[in-house]
Coordinates of C-alpha atoms and ligand atoms in Angstrom, one line a residue:
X1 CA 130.8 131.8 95.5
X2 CA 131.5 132.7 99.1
X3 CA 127.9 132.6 100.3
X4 CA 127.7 129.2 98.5
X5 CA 130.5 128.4 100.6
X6 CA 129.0 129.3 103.7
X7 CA 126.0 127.9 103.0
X8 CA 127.7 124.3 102.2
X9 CA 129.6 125.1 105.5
X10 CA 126.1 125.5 107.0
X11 CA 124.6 122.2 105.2
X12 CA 121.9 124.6 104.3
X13 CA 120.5 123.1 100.8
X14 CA 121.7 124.6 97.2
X15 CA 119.4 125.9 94.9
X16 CA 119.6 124.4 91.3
X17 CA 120.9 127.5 90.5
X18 CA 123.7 127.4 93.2
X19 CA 124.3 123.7 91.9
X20 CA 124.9 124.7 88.4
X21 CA 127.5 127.8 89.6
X22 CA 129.3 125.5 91.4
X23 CA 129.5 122.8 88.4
X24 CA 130.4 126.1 86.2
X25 CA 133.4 127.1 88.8
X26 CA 136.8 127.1 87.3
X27 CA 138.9 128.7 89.8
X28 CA 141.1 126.1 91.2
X29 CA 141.1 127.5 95.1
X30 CA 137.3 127.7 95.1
X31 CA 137.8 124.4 93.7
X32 CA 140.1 123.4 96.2
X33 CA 137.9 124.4 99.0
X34 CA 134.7 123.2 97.6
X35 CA 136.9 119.7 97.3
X36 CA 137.6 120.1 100.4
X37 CA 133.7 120.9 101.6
X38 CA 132.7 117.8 100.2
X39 CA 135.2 115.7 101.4
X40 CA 134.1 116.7 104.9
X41 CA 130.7 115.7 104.3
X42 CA 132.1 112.3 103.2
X43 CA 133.8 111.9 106.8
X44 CA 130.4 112.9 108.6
X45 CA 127.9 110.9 106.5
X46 CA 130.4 108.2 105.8
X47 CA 133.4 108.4 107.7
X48 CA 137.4 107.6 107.0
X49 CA 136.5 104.9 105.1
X50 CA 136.3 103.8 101.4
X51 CA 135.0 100.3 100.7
X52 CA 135.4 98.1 97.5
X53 CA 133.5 96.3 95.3
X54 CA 135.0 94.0 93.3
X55 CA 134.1 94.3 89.6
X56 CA 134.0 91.4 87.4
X57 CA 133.2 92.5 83.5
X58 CA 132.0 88.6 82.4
X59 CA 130.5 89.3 79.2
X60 CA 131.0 92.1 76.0
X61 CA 127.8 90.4 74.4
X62 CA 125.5 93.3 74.0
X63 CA 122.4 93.4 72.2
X64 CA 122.5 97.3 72.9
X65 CA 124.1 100.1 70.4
X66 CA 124.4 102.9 72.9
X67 CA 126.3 105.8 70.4
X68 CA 129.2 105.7 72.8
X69 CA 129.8 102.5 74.2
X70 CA 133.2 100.9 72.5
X71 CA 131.3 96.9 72.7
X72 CA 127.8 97.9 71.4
X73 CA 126.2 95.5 69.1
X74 CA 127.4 97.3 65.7
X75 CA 131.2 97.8 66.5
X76 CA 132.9 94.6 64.7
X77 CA 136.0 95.1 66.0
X78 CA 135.5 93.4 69.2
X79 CA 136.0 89.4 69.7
X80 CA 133.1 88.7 71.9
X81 CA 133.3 86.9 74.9
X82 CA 131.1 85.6 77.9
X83 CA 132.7 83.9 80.7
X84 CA 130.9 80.9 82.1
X85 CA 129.8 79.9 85.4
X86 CA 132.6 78.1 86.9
X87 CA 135.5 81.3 86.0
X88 CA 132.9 83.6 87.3
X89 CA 132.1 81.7 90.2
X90 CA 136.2 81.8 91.0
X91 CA 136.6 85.4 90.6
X92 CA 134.3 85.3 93.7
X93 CA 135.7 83.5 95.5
X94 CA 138.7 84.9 95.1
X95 CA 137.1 88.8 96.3
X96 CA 135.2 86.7 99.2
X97 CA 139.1 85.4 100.1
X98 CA 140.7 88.6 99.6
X99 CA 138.0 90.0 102.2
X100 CA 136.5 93.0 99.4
X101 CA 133.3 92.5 101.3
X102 CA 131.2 92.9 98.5
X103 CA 130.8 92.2 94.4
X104 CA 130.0 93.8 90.9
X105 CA 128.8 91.5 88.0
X106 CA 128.3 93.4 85.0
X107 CA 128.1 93.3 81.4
X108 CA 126.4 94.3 78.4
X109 CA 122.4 93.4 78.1
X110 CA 121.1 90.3 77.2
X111 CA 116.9 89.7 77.6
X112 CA 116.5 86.3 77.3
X113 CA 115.1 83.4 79.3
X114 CA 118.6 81.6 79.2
X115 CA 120.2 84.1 80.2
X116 CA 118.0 85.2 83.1
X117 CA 118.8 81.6 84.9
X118 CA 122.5 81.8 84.0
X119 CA 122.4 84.7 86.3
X120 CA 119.9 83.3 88.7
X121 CA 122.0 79.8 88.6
X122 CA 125.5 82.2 89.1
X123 CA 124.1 84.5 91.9
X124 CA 122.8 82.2 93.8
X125 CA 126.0 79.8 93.4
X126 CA 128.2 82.7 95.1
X127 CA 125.5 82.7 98.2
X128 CA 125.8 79.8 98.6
X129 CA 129.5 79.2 98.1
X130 CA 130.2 82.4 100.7
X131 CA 127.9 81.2 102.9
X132 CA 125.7 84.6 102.1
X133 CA 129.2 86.3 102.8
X134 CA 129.4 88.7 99.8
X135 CA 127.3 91.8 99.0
X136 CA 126.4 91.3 95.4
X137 CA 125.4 94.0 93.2
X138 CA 124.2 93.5 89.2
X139 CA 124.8 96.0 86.8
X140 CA 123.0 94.4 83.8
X141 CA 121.1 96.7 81.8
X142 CA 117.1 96.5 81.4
X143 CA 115.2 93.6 82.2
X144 CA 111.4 92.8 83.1
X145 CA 110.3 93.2 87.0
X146 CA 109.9 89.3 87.0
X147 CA 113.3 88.9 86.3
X148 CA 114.5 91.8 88.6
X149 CA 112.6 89.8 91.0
X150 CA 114.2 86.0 90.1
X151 CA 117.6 87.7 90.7
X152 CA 116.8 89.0 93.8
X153 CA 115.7 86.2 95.3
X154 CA 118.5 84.6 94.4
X155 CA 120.7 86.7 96.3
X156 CA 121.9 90.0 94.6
X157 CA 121.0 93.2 96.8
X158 CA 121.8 95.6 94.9
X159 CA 121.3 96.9 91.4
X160 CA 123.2 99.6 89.5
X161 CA 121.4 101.1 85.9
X162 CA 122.6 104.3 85.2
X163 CA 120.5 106.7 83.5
X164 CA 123.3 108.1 81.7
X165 CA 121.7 111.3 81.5
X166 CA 118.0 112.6 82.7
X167 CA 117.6 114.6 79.6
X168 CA 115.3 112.5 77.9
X169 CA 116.0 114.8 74.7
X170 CA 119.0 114.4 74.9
X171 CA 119.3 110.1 75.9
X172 CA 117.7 110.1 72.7
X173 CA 120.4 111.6 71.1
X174 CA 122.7 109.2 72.8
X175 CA 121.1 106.0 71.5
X176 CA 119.3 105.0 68.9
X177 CA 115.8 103.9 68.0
X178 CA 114.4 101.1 70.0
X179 CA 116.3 102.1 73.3
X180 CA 113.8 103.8 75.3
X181 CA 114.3 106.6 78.1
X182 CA 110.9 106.1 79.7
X183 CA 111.7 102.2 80.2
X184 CA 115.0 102.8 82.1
X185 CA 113.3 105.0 84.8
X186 CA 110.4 102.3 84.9
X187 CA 113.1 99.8 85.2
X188 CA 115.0 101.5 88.3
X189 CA 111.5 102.4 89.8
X190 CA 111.1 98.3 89.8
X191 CA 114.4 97.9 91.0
X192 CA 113.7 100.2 93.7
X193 CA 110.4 98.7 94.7
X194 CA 111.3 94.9 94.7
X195 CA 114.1 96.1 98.1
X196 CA 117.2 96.1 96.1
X197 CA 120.2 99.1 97.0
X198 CA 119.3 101.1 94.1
X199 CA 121.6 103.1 92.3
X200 CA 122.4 104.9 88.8
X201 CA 124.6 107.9 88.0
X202 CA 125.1 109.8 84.6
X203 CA 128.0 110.5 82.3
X204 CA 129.7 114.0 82.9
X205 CA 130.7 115.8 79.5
X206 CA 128.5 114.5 76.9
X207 CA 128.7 115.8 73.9
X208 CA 125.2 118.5 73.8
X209 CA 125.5 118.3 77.5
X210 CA 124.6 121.6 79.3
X211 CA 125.6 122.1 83.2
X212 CA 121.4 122.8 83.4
X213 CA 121.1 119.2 82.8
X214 CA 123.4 117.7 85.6
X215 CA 121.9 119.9 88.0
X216 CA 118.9 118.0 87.0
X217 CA 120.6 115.0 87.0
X218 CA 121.6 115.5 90.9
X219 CA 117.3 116.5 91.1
X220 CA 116.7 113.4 89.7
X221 CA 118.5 111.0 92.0
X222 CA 117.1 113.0 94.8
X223 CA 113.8 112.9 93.4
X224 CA 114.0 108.8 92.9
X225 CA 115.7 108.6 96.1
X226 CA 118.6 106.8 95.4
X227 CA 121.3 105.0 97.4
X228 CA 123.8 104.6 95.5
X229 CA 125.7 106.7 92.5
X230 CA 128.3 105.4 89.9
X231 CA 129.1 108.7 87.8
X232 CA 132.2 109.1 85.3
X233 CA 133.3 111.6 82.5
X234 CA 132.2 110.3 78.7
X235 CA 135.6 109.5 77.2
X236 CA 135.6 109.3 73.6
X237 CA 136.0 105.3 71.9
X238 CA 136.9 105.8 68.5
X239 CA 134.7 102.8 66.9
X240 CA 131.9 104.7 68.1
X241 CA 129.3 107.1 65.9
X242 CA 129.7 109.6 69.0
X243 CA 132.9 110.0 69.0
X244 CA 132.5 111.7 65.6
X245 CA 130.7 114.4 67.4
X246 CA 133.7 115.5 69.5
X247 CA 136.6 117.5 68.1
X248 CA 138.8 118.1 70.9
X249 CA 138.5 115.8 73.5
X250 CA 139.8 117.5 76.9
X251 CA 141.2 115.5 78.8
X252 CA 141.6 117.9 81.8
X253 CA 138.3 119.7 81.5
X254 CA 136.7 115.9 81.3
X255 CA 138.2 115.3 84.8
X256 CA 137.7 118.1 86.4
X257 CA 133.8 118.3 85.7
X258 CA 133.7 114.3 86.9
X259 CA 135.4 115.7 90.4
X260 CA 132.8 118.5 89.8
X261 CA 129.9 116.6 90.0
X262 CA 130.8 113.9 92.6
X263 CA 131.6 116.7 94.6
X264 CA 127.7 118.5 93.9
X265 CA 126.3 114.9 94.4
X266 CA 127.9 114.4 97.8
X267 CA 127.2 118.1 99.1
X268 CA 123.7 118.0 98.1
X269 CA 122.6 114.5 98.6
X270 CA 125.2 113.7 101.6
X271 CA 124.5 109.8 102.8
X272 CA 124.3 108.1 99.5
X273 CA 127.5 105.8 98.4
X274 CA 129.6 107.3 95.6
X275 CA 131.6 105.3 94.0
X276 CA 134.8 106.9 92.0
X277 CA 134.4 105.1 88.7
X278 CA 137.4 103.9 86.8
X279 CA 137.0 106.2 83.7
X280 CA 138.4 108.7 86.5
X281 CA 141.8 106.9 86.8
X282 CA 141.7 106.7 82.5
X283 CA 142.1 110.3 82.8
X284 CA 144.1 111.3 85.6
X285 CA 146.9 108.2 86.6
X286 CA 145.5 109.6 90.6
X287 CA 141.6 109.7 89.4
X288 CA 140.1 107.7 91.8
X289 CA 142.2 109.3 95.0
X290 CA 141.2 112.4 94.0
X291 CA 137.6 111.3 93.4
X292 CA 137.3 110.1 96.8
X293 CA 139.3 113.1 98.0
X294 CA 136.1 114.8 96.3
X295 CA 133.4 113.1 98.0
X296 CA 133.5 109.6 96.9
X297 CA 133.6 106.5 99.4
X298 CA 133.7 103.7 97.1
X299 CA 136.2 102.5 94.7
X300 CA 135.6 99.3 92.5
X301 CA 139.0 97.2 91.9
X302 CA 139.0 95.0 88.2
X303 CA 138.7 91.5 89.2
X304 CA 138.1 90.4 85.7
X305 CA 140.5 87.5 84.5
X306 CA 143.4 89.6 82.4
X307 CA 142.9 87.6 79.4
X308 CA 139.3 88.9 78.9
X309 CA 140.0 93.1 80.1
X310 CA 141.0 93.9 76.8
X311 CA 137.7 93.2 75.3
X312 CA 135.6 95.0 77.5
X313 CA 137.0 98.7 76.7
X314 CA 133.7 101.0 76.4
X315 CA 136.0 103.7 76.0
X316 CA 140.0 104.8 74.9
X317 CA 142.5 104.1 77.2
X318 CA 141.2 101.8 79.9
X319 CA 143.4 101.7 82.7
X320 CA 144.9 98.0 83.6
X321 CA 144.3 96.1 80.7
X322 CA 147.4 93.8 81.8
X323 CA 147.2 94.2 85.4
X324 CA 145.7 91.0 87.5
X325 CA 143.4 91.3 90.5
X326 CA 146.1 90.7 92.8
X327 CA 148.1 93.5 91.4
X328 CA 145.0 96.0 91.2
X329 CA 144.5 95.0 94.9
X330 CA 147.6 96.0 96.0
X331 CA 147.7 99.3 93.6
X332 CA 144.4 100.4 95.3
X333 CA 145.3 100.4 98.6
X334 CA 148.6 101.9 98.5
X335 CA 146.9 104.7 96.6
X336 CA 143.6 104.6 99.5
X337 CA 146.2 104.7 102.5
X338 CA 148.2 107.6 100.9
X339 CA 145.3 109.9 101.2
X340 CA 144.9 108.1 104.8
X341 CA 141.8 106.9 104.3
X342 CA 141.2 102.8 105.4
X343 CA 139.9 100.4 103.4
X344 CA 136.9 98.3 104.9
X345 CA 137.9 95.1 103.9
X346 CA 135.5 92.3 105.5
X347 CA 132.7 94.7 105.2
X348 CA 129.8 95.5 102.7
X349 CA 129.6 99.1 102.8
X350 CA 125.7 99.4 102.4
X351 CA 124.3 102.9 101.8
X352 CA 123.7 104.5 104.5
X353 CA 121.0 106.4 102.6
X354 CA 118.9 102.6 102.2
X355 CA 119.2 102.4 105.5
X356 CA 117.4 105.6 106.0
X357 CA 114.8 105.1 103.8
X358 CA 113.7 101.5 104.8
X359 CA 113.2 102.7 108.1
X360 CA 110.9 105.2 107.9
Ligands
SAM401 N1 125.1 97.2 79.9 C1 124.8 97.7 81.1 C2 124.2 99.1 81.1 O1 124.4 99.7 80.1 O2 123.6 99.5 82.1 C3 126.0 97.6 82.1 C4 127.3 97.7 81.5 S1 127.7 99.3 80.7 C5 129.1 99.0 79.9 C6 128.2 100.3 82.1 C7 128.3 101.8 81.9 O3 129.4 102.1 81.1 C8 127.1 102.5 81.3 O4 126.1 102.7 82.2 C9 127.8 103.7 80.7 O5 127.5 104.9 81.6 C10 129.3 103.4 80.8 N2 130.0 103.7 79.5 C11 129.7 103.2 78.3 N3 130.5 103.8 77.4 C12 131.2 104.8 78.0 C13 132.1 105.8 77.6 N4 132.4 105.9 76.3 N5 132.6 106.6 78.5 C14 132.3 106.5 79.8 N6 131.4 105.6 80.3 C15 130.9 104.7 79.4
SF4_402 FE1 125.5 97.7 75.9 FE2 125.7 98.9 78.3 FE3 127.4 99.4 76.3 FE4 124.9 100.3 76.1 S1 126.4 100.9 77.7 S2 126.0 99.3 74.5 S3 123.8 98.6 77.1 S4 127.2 97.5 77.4

C-alpha cells in the first residue's frame, strides 16, 4: 500500500489491480491517508468548494421493477404520487431564491408522449421563470434520443442515468426481464452526444458484487468519459425481492466501501463532479461531510415538499422524511462549514471535466 501511496502522491495512474487493493483496504490509517489523498485531489481539481443541487423527487410513478428499488412498479405498499407543474415549478423557484445555483428533477420512469411534454412544458417553464438562471439536471430513467433531445432544447443541461453496475451479468441479476443493460449504455452514449453534462455512477455493495467489478465500474466511466458521478451504497428496502438476498446488512462496512469508492473515483478520474449521495447520510448521521471529506464536491439538499418525501423511499431509513427545504438548507451548510469547506451558492458548479472535453 505504501507505493500505491506514493504513486497517488505522484498522480501517477493506478492499475486496475492497484484500484481493486485500495477498494479491498481495511486498515483505518491507510484509510485515513488514502481519505486524505483524495481529498487533496478534490482541492486541486476542484477547489474548497462544494456546490448544491437542489433535488426535487416529483413523482414515485414507475413503470420499472428494479429488484431493489422500494417504489418499483410491483411493491403495493406505496401511495403513488406525481406532483404537477405549478408545485414543481415553486420548488424552483424557491432553490433559484435560495441562490443553490443549480437543480435535480427526478423520478421513476415514465415513456410516454404525455409525459415527454410535461417535462418539456416544466423545464422550460423554470428557464424561463429564472431567466435561464438555474442549472437544471434530469435524472429520469431511459428514454428515446428524440426525447433526450426535446428536453434539451428546452433547457435541462445535464443528465444523470446511473448504470447501477457495469456488470452486465450481474444488472441482469438486479432487474428483471424487459430492462435491458445494452439500452442504458446506448442511452447515456445519446445523452452524451446530444451536449448534455453527462453523468452516472453505480451502487457500492450489491449483493453478488465483487471489488473486480467496481474497478471496472471506475474503467467504465473513464472509458465513456463522463463528467459527472452520483454513487451510493445499496441499502436494503424491505418490500423488495433483493432484499431477500441479504442476510446481514452492514451498516458500517456499506459505508465504508461508499467512502471507498468515491475516494478511487476521485484519485483516478480527478476533474469529474462527485456528488456525495444521500444514501451516505442514511448510514452514517455525518455521511455526506465525510463523503466530501473523501473526494466528493457536490452535495444535493431534498427540496421535495415534506408531505410527498415519505413516498419516495427507494431504500430503509431515508434521512429527512419530516424535514422542509428550509431546514435541510440550513442542516447542510452548518455541516459544509464545519469541515471548512464553502458552499457556492449563486453558482452552477459545472464539471470541470465537460469543460475539458468540449474543448478539445
Ligand atoms: N428512475 C430513474 C432511474 O432509475 O434512473 C431515476 C430515479 S432512481 C430512484 C435513482 C437512483 O436510485 C437509481 O439510479 C438507483 O441507483 C438508486 N436506488 C434505487 N434503489 C436503491 C437502493 N435500495 N439503495 C440505494 N440506491 C438505490
Ligand atoms: Fe424505477 Fe428508477 Fe426505482 Fe428502477 S431505480 S424502479 S427505474 S425509480
Amino acid at each position: 500500500m505504501k507505493k500505491i501511496l506514493d504513486k497517488i502522491r505522484n498522480e501517477t495512474k493506478l492499475t486496475a489491480d492497484e484500484l481493486r487493493l485500495l477498494l479491498e483496504e481495511e486498515d483505518e490509517g491507510v484509510l485515513e491517508q488514502i481519505f486524505q489523498e483524495a481529498y487533496r485531489i478534490k482541492l486541486k481539481y476542484i477547489g474548497n468548494k462544494v456546490f448544491f443541487r437542489g433535488i426535487i423527487e416529483f413523482s414515485n410513478i414507475c413503470a420499472k421493477d428494479c429488484l431493489y428499488c422500494g417504489i418499483r412498479k410491483s411493491n403495493k405498499n406505496v401511495t403513488r404520487f406525481k406532483m404537477n407543474e405549478n408545485d414543481i415549478v415553486k420548488s424552483a423557484l424557491w432553490t433559484y431564491e435560495n441562490n443553490y445555483g443549480s437543480l435535480v428533477l427526478q423520478g421513476g420512469e415514465i415513456e410516454s408522449p404525455g409525459y415527454a411534454a410535461f417535462i418539456e412544458q416544466v423545464v422550460a417553464r423554470i428557464n424561463a421563470e429564472t431567466r435561464g438562471g438555474l442549472g437544471i439536471t434530469l435524472s429520469l430513467g431511459e428514454q428515446t434520443p428524440e426525447v433526450y433531445e426535446r428536453w434539451f432544447k428546452a433547457g435541462a443541461q445535464r443528465y444523470l442515468l446511473r448504470i447501477e453496475t457495469s456488470n452486465e451479468k450481474l444488472y441482469q441479476k438486479l432487474h428483471p426481464a424487459g430492462h435491458n443493460f445494452q439500452r442504458r449504455v446506448n442511452c447515456l452514449r445519446e445523452i452524451r452526444k446530444i451536449g448534455y453534462q453527462t453523468g452516472t455512477g453505480v451502487m457500492t455493495g450489491l449483493p453478488g458484487q465483487t471489488t473486480e467489478d467496481m474497478v471496472n465500474d471506475i474503467l467504465f466511466f473513464e472509458k465513456e468519459d463522463m463528467d459527472m458521478l452520483g454513487m451510493g451504497p445499496y441499502i436494503v428496502h424491505n418490500d423488495t425481492p433483493l432484499a431477500k438476498q441479504v442476510e446481514n446488512f452492514d451498516k458500517e462496512k456499506q459505508f465504508m466501501l461508499g467512502l471507498k469508492m468515491i475516494a478511487a473515483c476521485r484519485i483516478y478520474l480527478r476533474d469529474v463532479n462527485i456528488a456525495a449521495a444521500t444514501a451516505l447520510q442514511a448510514l452514517n448521521p455525518q455521511g455526506r461531510e465525510l463523503g466530501v471529506q473523501a473526494g466528493a464536491n457536490i452535495v444535493m439538499p431534498n427540496i421535495t415538499d415534506t408531505k410527498y418525501r415519505a413516498d419516495y423511499q427507494l431504500y430503509n431509513g431515508k434521512p429527512c422524511l419530516d424535514e422542509n427545504s428550509s431546514m435541510c438548507k440550513g442542516c447542510l451548510q452548518r455541516r459544509i462549514e464545519n469541515i471548512n469547506e464553502t458552499i457556492g451558492y449563486g453558482e452552477w458548479g459545472d464539471s470541470p471535466h465537460f469543460f475539458k472535453r468540449t474543448k478539445k
